[in-house]
mmCIF file of C-alpha atoms and ligand atoms in Angstrom:
data_model
loop_
_atom_site.group_PDB
_atom_site.id
_atom_site.type_symbol
_atom_site.label_atom_id
_atom_site.label_comp_id
_atom_site.label_asym_id
_atom_site.label_seq_id
_atom_site.Cartn_x
_atom_site.Cartn_y
_atom_site.Cartn_z
ATOM 1 C CA MET A 3 56.378 67.129 -24.973
ATOM 2 C CA GLN A 4 56.042 64.057 -22.730
ATOM 3 C CA ALA A 5 54.177 61.021 -24.070
ATOM 4 C CA LEU A 6 53.713 57.385 -23.148
ATOM 5 C CA ILE A 7 55.095 55.534 -26.147
ATOM 6 C CA LEU A 8 54.333 51.908 -26.958
ATOM 7 C CA GLU A 9 56.904 50.094 -29.032
ATOM 8 C CA GLN A 10 57.206 46.496 -30.053
ATOM 9 C CA GLN A 11 60.351 44.393 -29.589
ATOM 10 C CA GLU A 12 60.454 40.680 -30.426
ATOM 11 C CA GLY A 13 56.665 40.452 -30.246
ATOM 12 C CA LYS A 14 56.510 42.143 -26.813
ATOM 13 C CA THR A 15 54.966 45.556 -26.121
ATOM 14 C CA LEU A 16 57.270 48.001 -24.317
ATOM 15 C CA ALA A 17 55.822 51.122 -22.654
ATOM 16 C CA SER A 18 57.932 54.130 -21.643
ATOM 17 C CA VAL A 19 57.471 57.843 -21.074
ATOM 18 C CA GLN A 20 59.548 59.721 -23.662
ATOM 19 C CA SER A 21 60.149 63.301 -24.676
ATOM 20 C CA ILE A 22 59.065 63.777 -28.287
ATOM 21 C CA GLU A 23 58.756 66.631 -30.771
ATOM 22 C CA GLU A 24 55.265 68.084 -31.316
ATOM 23 C CA SER A 25 55.947 67.718 -35.073
ATOM 24 C CA ARG A 26 55.590 63.933 -34.685
ATOM 25 C CA LEU A 27 51.888 64.246 -33.821
ATOM 26 C CA PRO A 28 49.603 62.774 -36.508
ATOM 27 C CA GLU A 29 47.546 64.903 -38.895
ATOM 28 C CA GLY A 30 44.363 66.522 -37.668
ATOM 29 C CA ALA A 31 42.587 69.877 -37.606
ATOM 30 C CA VAL A 32 42.701 70.439 -33.847
ATOM 31 C CA THR A 33 45.676 70.256 -31.483
ATOM 32 C CA VAL A 34 44.773 69.889 -27.807
ATOM 33 C CA ASP A 35 46.865 70.538 -24.680
ATOM 34 C CA ILE A 36 45.854 67.591 -22.525
ATOM 35 C CA ASP A 37 45.219 68.088 -18.803
ATOM 36 C CA TRP A 38 43.697 64.715 -17.880
ATOM 37 C CA SER A 39 43.410 61.229 -19.318
ATOM 38 C CA SER A 40 42.375 57.914 -17.806
ATOM 39 C CA LEU A 41 42.993 54.190 -17.968
ATOM 40 C CA ASN A 42 40.236 51.961 -19.300
ATOM 41 C CA TYR A 43 40.265 48.188 -19.704
ATOM 42 C CA LYS A 44 41.167 48.619 -23.398
ATOM 43 C CA ASP A 45 44.107 50.907 -22.483
ATOM 44 C CA ALA A 46 45.306 48.280 -20.020
ATOM 45 C CA LEU A 47 45.196 45.586 -22.728
ATOM 46 C CA ALA A 48 47.051 47.905 -25.143
ATOM 47 C CA ILE A 49 49.756 49.064 -22.712
ATOM 48 C CA THR A 50 50.511 45.585 -21.371
ATOM 49 C CA GLY A 51 50.236 44.024 -24.841
ATOM 50 C CA THR A 52 47.727 41.529 -23.426
ATOM 51 C CA GLY A 53 45.188 42.181 -26.161
ATOM 52 C CA LYS A 54 45.798 42.860 -29.865
ATOM 53 C CA ILE A 55 44.528 46.440 -29.620
ATOM 54 C CA ILE A 56 47.385 48.146 -31.465
ATOM 55 C CA ARG A 57 48.618 47.145 -34.897
ATOM 56 C CA ASN A 58 50.955 50.039 -35.794
ATOM 57 C CA PHE A 59 53.885 50.965 -33.553
ATOM 58 C CA PRO A 60 55.097 53.315 -32.164
ATOM 59 C CA MET A 61 51.731 54.339 -30.700
ATOM 60 C CA VAL A 62 50.634 56.735 -27.984
ATOM 61 C CA PRO A 63 47.823 54.921 -26.109
ATOM 62 C CA GLY A 64 44.933 56.577 -24.270
ATOM 63 C CA ILE A 65 41.415 56.163 -25.660
ATOM 64 C CA ASP A 66 40.219 59.317 -23.944
ATOM 65 C CA PHE A 67 41.438 62.748 -22.876
ATOM 66 C CA ALA A 68 40.290 66.182 -21.725
ATOM 67 C CA GLY A 69 42.092 69.462 -22.274
ATOM 68 C CA ARG A 70 42.224 72.876 -23.951
ATOM 69 C CA VAL A 71 42.428 73.653 -27.670
ATOM 70 C CA HIS A 72 45.998 74.716 -28.499
ATOM 71 C CA ALA A 73 45.461 75.364 -32.225
ATOM 72 C CA SER A 74 42.510 74.809 -34.531
ATOM 73 C CA GLU A 75 41.840 74.822 -38.274
ATOM 74 C CA ASP A 76 38.260 73.750 -37.530
ATOM 75 C CA PRO A 77 35.845 76.709 -37.203
ATOM 76 C CA ARG A 78 33.848 74.839 -34.513
ATOM 77 C CA PHE A 79 36.757 75.044 -32.053
ATOM 78 C CA HIS A 80 38.711 78.037 -30.767
ATOM 79 C CA VAL A 81 42.014 78.337 -28.915
ATOM 80 C CA GLY A 82 41.573 77.851 -25.161
ATOM 81 C CA GLN A 83 38.247 76.010 -25.475
ATOM 82 C CA GLN A 84 37.769 73.069 -23.107
ATOM 83 C CA VAL A 85 37.119 69.813 -24.937
ATOM 84 C CA LEU A 86 36.973 66.082 -24.291
ATOM 85 C CA LEU A 87 37.342 63.010 -26.458
ATOM 86 C CA THR A 88 36.432 59.349 -26.080
ATOM 87 C CA GLY A 89 36.696 56.586 -28.667
ATOM 88 C CA TRP A 90 36.871 56.916 -32.471
ATOM 89 C CA GLY A 91 39.939 54.630 -32.462
ATOM 90 C CA VAL A 92 42.096 57.296 -30.783
ATOM 91 C CA GLY A 93 44.751 55.525 -28.683
ATOM 92 C CA GLU A 94 44.300 52.463 -30.913
ATOM 93 C CA ASN A 95 45.137 53.519 -34.471
ATOM 94 C CA HIS A 96 45.638 57.300 -33.977
ATOM 95 C CA TRP A 97 47.963 58.709 -31.274
ATOM 96 C CA GLY A 98 45.963 59.096 -28.085
ATOM 97 C CA GLY A 99 45.503 60.811 -24.764
ATOM 98 C CA LEU A 100 48.402 59.598 -22.620
ATOM 99 C CA ALA A 101 50.556 62.536 -23.707
ATOM 100 C CA ALA A 102 50.891 66.275 -23.195
ATOM 101 C CA GLN A 103 49.242 66.946 -26.570
ATOM 102 C CA ALA A 104 47.068 65.239 -29.179
ATOM 103 C CA ARG A 105 46.142 66.238 -32.721
ATOM 104 C CA VAL A 106 42.757 64.960 -33.878
ATOM 105 C CA ASN A 107 39.847 65.326 -36.268
ATOM 106 C CA GLY A 108 37.389 67.987 -35.022
ATOM 107 C CA ASP A 109 34.463 65.572 -35.519
ATOM 108 C CA TRP A 110 35.800 63.452 -32.664
ATOM 109 C CA LEU A 111 35.833 66.254 -30.076
ATOM 110 C CA VAL A 112 33.006 67.067 -27.664
ATOM 111 C CA PRO A 113 32.873 70.641 -26.274
ATOM 112 C CA MET A 114 33.108 70.348 -22.478
ATOM 113 C CA PRO A 115 29.508 70.072 -21.244
ATOM 114 C CA LYS A 116 28.318 72.769 -18.822
ATOM 115 C CA GLY A 117 28.692 71.436 -15.282
ATOM 116 C CA MET A 118 31.641 69.196 -16.229
ATOM 117 C CA ASP A 119 35.372 69.930 -16.088
ATOM 118 C CA GLY A 120 38.364 68.061 -17.468
ATOM 119 C CA ARG A 121 39.109 66.142 -14.281
ATOM 120 C CA LYS A 122 35.523 65.039 -13.757
ATOM 121 C CA ALA A 123 35.146 64.172 -17.440
ATOM 122 C CA MET A 124 38.127 61.818 -17.190
ATOM 123 C CA ILE A 125 36.875 60.226 -13.962
ATOM 124 C CA VAL A 126 33.883 59.376 -16.138
ATOM 125 C CA GLY A 127 35.950 58.627 -19.284
ATOM 126 C CA THR A 128 35.049 55.978 -21.839
ATOM 127 C CA ALA A 129 33.975 53.600 -19.057
ATOM 128 C CA GLY A 130 31.485 55.985 -17.454
ATOM 129 C CA PHE A 131 30.240 57.198 -20.824
ATOM 130 C CA THR A 132 29.574 53.564 -21.760
ATOM 131 C CA ALA A 133 27.736 52.989 -18.480
ATOM 132 C CA MET A 134 25.479 55.944 -19.330
ATOM 133 C CA LEU A 135 24.829 54.510 -22.815
ATOM 134 C CA CYS A 136 23.874 51.198 -21.154
ATOM 135 C CA VAL A 137 21.432 52.945 -18.809
ATOM 136 C CA MET A 138 19.939 54.826 -21.778
ATOM 137 C CA ALA A 139 19.591 51.488 -23.634
ATOM 138 C CA LEU A 140 17.605 50.069 -20.702
ATOM 139 C CA GLU A 141 15.409 53.164 -20.661
ATOM 140 C CA ASP A 142 14.850 52.863 -24.431
ATOM 141 C CA ALA A 143 13.714 49.261 -23.818
ATOM 142 C CA GLY A 144 11.127 50.467 -21.296
ATOM 143 C CA VAL A 145 12.942 49.305 -18.150
ATOM 144 C CA ARG A 146 11.835 51.662 -15.339
ATOM 145 C CA PRO A 147 12.651 51.671 -11.603
ATOM 146 C CA GLU A 148 9.223 50.147 -10.911
ATOM 147 C CA SER A 149 9.887 47.336 -13.438
ATOM 148 C CA GLY A 150 12.063 45.492 -10.915
ATOM 149 C CA GLU A 151 15.663 44.881 -9.908
ATOM 150 C CA VAL A 152 18.592 45.624 -12.270
ATOM 151 C CA VAL A 153 21.821 43.623 -12.113
ATOM 152 C CA VAL A 154 25.284 45.007 -12.949
ATOM 153 C CA THR A 155 28.146 42.565 -13.613
ATOM 154 C CA GLY A 156 31.852 43.347 -13.222
ATOM 155 C CA ALA A 157 30.364 45.848 -10.816
ATOM 156 C CA SER A 158 33.518 47.209 -9.181
ATOM 157 C CA GLY A 159 35.172 48.058 -12.516
ATOM 158 C CA GLY A 160 34.963 51.415 -14.297
ATOM 159 C CA VAL A 161 31.822 50.717 -16.328
ATOM 160 C CA GLY A 162 30.223 48.706 -13.515
ATOM 161 C CA SER A 163 30.852 51.291 -10.763
ATOM 162 C CA THR A 164 29.415 54.110 -12.853
ATOM 163 C CA ALA A 165 26.392 52.005 -13.830
ATOM 164 C CA VAL A 166 25.679 51.153 -10.164
ATOM 165 C CA ALA A 167 25.919 54.822 -9.140
ATOM 166 C CA LEU A 168 23.748 56.056 -12.045
ATOM 167 C CA LEU A 169 21.043 53.412 -11.629
ATOM 168 C CA HIS A 170 20.862 53.994 -7.871
ATOM 169 C CA LYS A 171 20.555 57.762 -8.380
ATOM 170 C CA LEU A 172 17.755 57.179 -10.917
ATOM 171 C CA GLY A 173 15.792 55.162 -8.362
ATOM 172 C CA TYR A 174 16.502 51.615 -9.512
ATOM 173 C CA LYS A 175 17.123 48.785 -7.071
ATOM 174 C CA VAL A 176 20.597 47.562 -8.028
ATOM 175 C CA ALA A 177 22.220 44.164 -7.499
ATOM 176 C CA ALA A 178 25.987 44.052 -8.079
ATOM 177 C CA VAL A 179 27.950 40.991 -9.226
ATOM 178 C CA SER A 180 31.584 41.052 -8.145
ATOM 179 C CA GLY A 181 34.372 38.505 -7.963
ATOM 180 C CA ARG A 182 36.034 40.208 -5.006
ATOM 181 C CA GLU A 183 34.880 40.490 -1.413
ATOM 182 C CA SER A 184 37.144 43.501 -0.894
ATOM 183 C CA THR A 185 34.819 45.562 -3.123
ATOM 184 C CA HIS A 186 31.614 45.003 -1.148
ATOM 185 C CA ASP A 187 31.762 48.145 1.046
ATOM 186 C CA TYR A 188 32.570 50.260 -2.007
ATOM 187 C CA LEU A 189 29.657 48.805 -3.982
ATOM 188 C CA ARG A 190 27.238 49.423 -1.095
ATOM 189 C CA GLN A 191 28.446 53.041 -0.887
ATOM 190 C CA LEU A 192 27.735 53.445 -4.609
ATOM 191 C CA GLY A 193 24.194 52.246 -4.020
ATOM 192 C CA ALA A 194 24.085 48.471 -4.554
ATOM 193 C CA SER A 195 21.353 46.982 -2.372
ATOM 194 C CA ARG A 196 22.795 43.478 -2.605
ATOM 195 C CA ILE A 197 25.986 41.890 -3.849
ATOM 196 C CA LEU A 198 26.275 38.505 -5.527
ATOM 197 C CA SER A 199 29.463 36.514 -5.958
ATOM 198 C CA ARG A 200 30.788 35.940 -9.466
ATOM 199 C CA ASP A 201 31.041 32.216 -8.539
ATOM 200 C CA GLU A 202 27.248 32.011 -8.518
ATOM 201 C CA PHE A 203 27.330 32.823 -12.240
ATOM 202 C CA ALA A 204 29.587 29.939 -13.295
ATOM 203 C CA GLU A 205 26.866 27.413 -14.215
ATOM 204 C CA THR A 206 23.562 28.013 -15.944
ATOM 205 C CA ARG A 207 20.499 26.266 -17.343
ATOM 206 C CA PRO A 208 18.766 27.621 -20.488
ATOM 207 C CA LEU A 209 16.033 29.168 -18.331
ATOM 208 C CA GLU A 210 16.136 29.895 -14.617
ATOM 209 C CA LYS A 211 13.931 31.663 -12.078
ATOM 210 C CA GLN A 212 13.100 35.173 -13.330
ATOM 211 C CA ILE A 213 14.913 37.817 -11.232
ATOM 212 C CA TRP A 214 16.007 40.813 -13.294
ATOM 213 C CA ALA A 215 14.055 43.538 -15.104
ATOM 214 C CA GLY A 216 17.272 44.856 -16.615
ATOM 215 C CA ALA A 217 20.995 44.166 -16.696
ATOM 216 C CA VAL A 218 24.249 45.937 -17.526
ATOM 217 C CA ASP A 219 26.813 43.310 -18.462
ATOM 218 C CA THR A 220 30.512 44.157 -18.693
ATOM 219 C CA VAL A 221 31.758 40.566 -18.423
ATOM 220 C CA GLY A 222 30.293 38.397 -21.229
ATOM 221 C CA ASP A 223 30.739 34.602 -21.435
ATOM 222 C CA LYS A 224 29.116 32.433 -18.708
ATOM 223 C CA VAL A 225 28.124 35.404 -16.572
ATOM 224 C CA LEU A 226 26.102 36.913 -19.435
ATOM 225 C CA ALA A 227 24.581 33.494 -20.209
ATOM 226 C CA LYS A 228 23.379 33.201 -16.597
ATOM 227 C CA VAL A 229 21.989 36.743 -16.576
ATOM 228 C CA LEU A 230 20.030 36.033 -19.793
ATOM 229 C CA ALA A 231 18.531 32.885 -18.252
ATOM 230 C CA GLN A 232 17.396 34.909 -15.203
ATOM 231 C CA MET A 233 15.756 37.825 -17.043
ATOM 232 C CA ASN A 234 12.123 38.670 -16.400
ATOM 233 C CA TYR A 235 9.652 38.360 -19.241
ATOM 234 C CA GLY A 236 10.289 41.377 -21.527
ATOM 235 C CA GLY A 237 13.513 42.394 -19.769
ATOM 236 C CA CYS A 238 16.568 43.925 -21.441
ATOM 237 C CA VAL A 239 20.292 43.264 -21.087
ATOM 238 C CA ALA A 240 22.688 46.032 -22.183
ATOM 239 C CA ALA A 241 25.870 44.128 -23.070
ATOM 240 C CA CYS A 242 29.045 46.178 -23.477
ATOM 241 C CA GLY A 243 31.996 44.159 -22.191
ATOM 242 C CA LEU A 244 34.094 41.029 -22.318
ATOM 243 C CA ALA A 245 36.161 41.184 -19.104
ATOM 244 C CA GLY A 246 35.327 37.486 -18.583
ATOM 245 C CA GLY A 247 35.642 36.461 -22.240
ATOM 246 C CA PHE A 248 34.079 37.030 -25.660
ATOM 247 C CA ALA A 249 32.133 33.758 -25.858
ATOM 248 C CA LEU A 250 28.407 33.568 -25.200
ATOM 249 C CA PRO A 251 27.393 30.023 -24.232
ATOM 250 C CA THR A 252 23.617 30.487 -24.280
ATOM 251 C CA THR A 253 20.470 29.226 -26.042
ATOM 252 C CA VAL A 254 17.618 30.984 -27.817
ATOM 253 C CA MET A 255 15.246 30.157 -24.928
ATOM 254 C CA PRO A 256 15.323 33.534 -23.094
ATOM 255 C CA PHE A 257 14.625 35.319 -26.394
ATOM 256 C CA ILE A 258 11.812 33.134 -27.759
ATOM 257 C CA LEU A 259 10.048 32.219 -24.516
ATOM 258 C CA ARG A 260 10.588 35.347 -22.395
ATOM 259 C CA ASN A 261 10.780 38.081 -24.986
ATOM 260 C CA VAL A 262 14.183 39.092 -23.608
ATOM 261 C CA ARG A 263 16.134 41.755 -25.471
ATOM 262 C CA LEU A 264 19.941 41.610 -25.740
ATOM 263 C CA GLN A 265 21.036 45.135 -26.636
ATOM 264 C CA GLY A 266 24.653 45.631 -27.651
ATOM 265 C CA VAL A 267 26.296 48.882 -26.592
ATOM 266 C CA ASP A 268 29.282 50.452 -28.365
ATOM 267 C CA SER A 269 30.899 53.682 -27.218
ATOM 268 C CA VAL A 270 33.608 54.056 -29.873
ATOM 269 C CA MET A 271 31.492 55.050 -32.881
ATOM 270 C CA THR A 272 28.519 56.571 -31.017
ATOM 271 C CA PRO A 273 27.082 59.367 -33.233
ATOM 272 C CA ALA A 274 27.645 62.965 -32.082
ATOM 273 C CA ALA A 275 24.024 63.673 -31.076
ATOM 274 C CA ARG A 276 23.801 60.582 -28.836
ATOM 275 C CA ARG A 277 27.210 61.474 -27.363
ATOM 276 C CA ALA A 278 26.084 64.975 -26.414
ATOM 277 C CA GLN A 279 22.894 63.539 -24.908
ATOM 278 C CA ALA A 280 24.855 60.981 -22.837
ATOM 279 C CA TRP A 281 27.256 63.640 -21.497
ATOM 280 C CA GLU A 282 24.330 65.890 -20.524
ATOM 281 C CA ARG A 283 22.757 62.961 -18.706
ATOM 282 C CA LEU A 284 26.044 62.280 -16.879
ATOM 283 C CA VAL A 285 26.160 65.890 -15.657
ATOM 284 C CA GLN A 286 22.591 65.533 -14.438
ATOM 285 C CA ASP A 287 22.479 61.976 -13.077
ATOM 286 C CA LEU A 288 25.928 61.026 -11.777
ATOM 287 C CA PRO A 289 26.096 61.904 -8.066
ATOM 288 C CA GLN A 290 28.874 64.343 -7.058
ATOM 289 C CA SER A 291 30.010 61.817 -4.425
ATOM 290 C CA PHE A 292 30.981 59.434 -7.251
ATOM 291 C CA TYR A 293 33.959 61.579 -8.241
ATOM 292 C CA ALA A 294 35.613 61.228 -4.827
ATOM 293 C CA GLN A 295 34.522 57.624 -4.173
ATOM 294 C CA SER A 296 35.617 56.106 -7.455
ATOM 295 C CA ALA A 297 38.785 57.834 -8.634
ATOM 296 C CA THR A 298 42.402 56.813 -8.127
ATOM 297 C CA GLN A 299 44.688 59.552 -9.432
ATOM 298 C CA ILE A 300 48.047 58.584 -10.941
ATOM 299 C CA SER A 301 50.835 60.192 -13.005
ATOM 300 C CA LEU A 302 51.766 59.392 -16.606
ATOM 301 C CA GLU A 303 54.837 57.491 -15.329
ATOM 302 C CA GLN A 304 52.580 55.207 -13.254
ATOM 303 C CA ALA A 305 50.363 54.263 -16.210
ATOM 304 C CA PRO A 306 52.168 50.987 -17.111
ATOM 305 C CA GLU A 307 52.095 49.808 -13.460
ATOM 306 C CA PHE A 308 48.364 50.534 -13.138
ATOM 307 C CA ALA A 309 47.603 49.009 -16.545
ATOM 308 C CA ALA A 310 49.035 45.723 -15.256
ATOM 309 C CA LYS A 311 46.892 46.028 -12.119
ATOM 310 C CA ILE A 312 43.748 46.516 -14.231
ATOM 311 C CA VAL A 313 44.503 43.406 -16.291
ATOM 312 C CA ASN A 314 45.034 41.475 -13.035
ATOM 313 C CA ASN A 315 41.689 42.691 -11.586
ATOM 314 C CA GLN A 316 43.403 44.592 -8.739
ATOM 315 C CA ILE A 317 41.761 48.000 -9.291
ATOM 316 C CA GLN A 318 38.329 49.222 -8.366
ATOM 317 C CA GLY A 319 36.535 52.184 -9.930
ATOM 318 C CA ARG A 320 38.284 54.558 -12.310
ATOM 319 C CA THR A 321 41.963 55.360 -12.810
ATOM 320 C CA LEU A 322 42.507 59.036 -13.564
ATOM 321 C CA VAL A 323 45.797 60.163 -15.149
ATOM 322 C CA LYS A 324 47.039 63.692 -14.393
ATOM 323 C CA ILE A 325 48.925 64.935 -17.441
ATOM 324 C CA ALA A 326 49.447 68.688 -16.839
HETATM 325 P P1 NDP B 14 37.626 47.337 -15.477
HETATM 326 O O1 NDP B 14 38.878 46.547 -15.533
HETATM 327 O O2 NDP B 14 37.604 48.628 -14.771
HETATM 328 O O3 NDP B 14 36.446 46.437 -14.878
HETATM 329 C C1 NDP B 14 36.187 45.141 -15.296
HETATM 330 C C2 NDP B 14 35.564 44.394 -14.136
HETATM 331 O O4 NDP B 14 35.149 43.109 -14.603
HETATM 332 C C3 NDP B 14 36.539 44.118 -13.006
HETATM 333 O O5 NDP B 14 36.609 45.156 -12.073
HETATM 334 C C4 NDP B 14 35.940 42.865 -12.399
HETATM 335 O O6 NDP B 14 34.874 43.235 -11.527
HETATM 336 C C5 NDP B 14 35.339 42.134 -13.595
HETATM 337 N N1 NDP B 14 36.249 41.102 -14.101
HETATM 338 C C6 NDP B 14 37.582 41.220 -14.346
HETATM 339 N N2 NDP B 14 38.086 40.062 -14.790
HETATM 340 C C7 NDP B 14 37.053 39.194 -14.827
HETATM 341 C C8 NDP B 14 36.935 37.824 -15.206
HETATM 342 N N3 NDP B 14 37.991 37.115 -15.639
HETATM 343 N N4 NDP B 14 35.715 37.230 -15.132
HETATM 344 C C9 NDP B 14 34.638 37.934 -14.718
HETATM 345 N N5 NDP B 14 34.690 39.232 -14.331
HETATM 346 C C10 NDP B 14 35.887 39.854 -14.406
HETATM 347 O O7 NDP B 14 37.158 47.534 -17.001
HETATM 348 P P2 NDP B 14 36.115 48.603 -17.601
HETATM 349 O O8 NDP B 14 35.019 48.800 -16.642
HETATM 350 O O9 NDP B 14 36.869 49.745 -18.148
HETATM 351 O O10 NDP B 14 35.543 47.751 -18.831
HETATM 352 C C11 NDP B 14 34.711 46.619 -18.597
HETATM 353 C C12 NDP B 14 34.466 45.878 -19.899
HETATM 354 O O11 NDP B 14 33.694 46.691 -20.764
HETATM 355 C C13 NDP B 14 35.746 45.526 -20.663
HETATM 356 O O12 NDP B 14 35.582 44.280 -21.300
HETATM 357 C C14 NDP B 14 35.834 46.619 -21.694
HETATM 358 O O13 NDP B 14 36.559 46.228 -22.819
HETATM 359 C C15 NDP B 14 34.369 46.838 -22.003
HETATM 360 N N6 NDP B 14 34.084 48.178 -22.527
HETATM 361 C C16 NDP B 14 33.368 48.258 -23.682
HETATM 362 C C17 NDP B 14 33.038 49.464 -24.210
HETATM 363 C C18 NDP B 14 32.181 49.514 -25.428
HETATM 364 O O14 NDP B 14 32.195 50.539 -26.120
HETATM 365 N N7 NDP B 14 31.418 48.483 -25.721
HETATM 366 C C19 NDP B 14 33.545 50.710 -23.620
HETATM 367 C C20 NDP B 14 34.193 50.530 -22.324
HETATM 368 C C21 NDP B 14 34.481 49.281 -21.838
HETATM 369 P P3 NDP B 14 34.711 42.561 -10.076
HETATM 370 O O15 NDP B 14 36.092 42.498 -9.505
HETATM 371 O O16 NDP B 14 33.775 43.457 -9.372
HETATM 372 O O17 NDP B 14 34.148 41.194 -10.378
#
């Protein structure tokens, strides 16, 4: 079987497509024939070696995949069944989705939701799933379309694009923050009603004019600090990313004077029931047009090249990897 293998040589990460024996797959109750995978920001960090994502080499990266059950010792899954997987440390500390097959724990698999297929599920992938979790977090905090405008940062990326499309479909007025002018047409097509430059988010005071009822932040650092300072009284920020850095140079002012909520969002360890709920919501709320607008399809061999592009902020939307 073909697999993208990451190896380490003199402290550098090397990525190459290799032919390996199925017997080398790790232990697990379910073996899946993979049809589609995708590249997320975390995959890009792992494949390029930019971030310390992987500790044990050799490793097959790919934090998500969709395919058909090849063999199963888990009574919940039968041969031929369509399944998908995101997170759980797969592609980080357990061989992942950028390969013809994966062998995993049955608890990590999600039966393919009705109305979804493998290709669409991987256009969504971890990034889109996380965007849905962020939207659900805003809903849980009482942010409604009539509450006011919602801002999405890192808007042209995988999480950001999906969040813009979902929020627009749900009736929210969406402002998009992007560092690139080349993305503006794309963001308008997804449903952003206005676009703000990332440069405007470089400096902040502890409290600024109140603008946002809700926010989905994929960037962190100064951008998140500015968003917090601009939240309406009682607003909520769903923070899931660190594309701009992991620091958070802020004060307690938005929290203690404006009742602002900062809600963290993690997609890796999301419990099964919340996962199923999020995938059902994606089937229902993500417009069909999103799948054509936001996907760039590549081959397994192109994964290292596109991983470098993601790290260098040269990709918009989602990168879909055709495996079979
Ligand atoms: P992408 O690379 O697809 O998108 C990231 C976007 O962030 C870019 O398109 C760009 O948007 C913006 N950006 C890039 N570099 C910078 C920078 N230096 N400063 C400010 N903005 C920048 O990544 P994903 O959408 O896949 O992931 C986004 C973030 O969310 C990542 O940090 C990722 O690790 C995190 N994440 C977290 C998850 C969780 O479970 N909590 C799950 C999935 C992702 P633009 O060009 O429009 O400005």
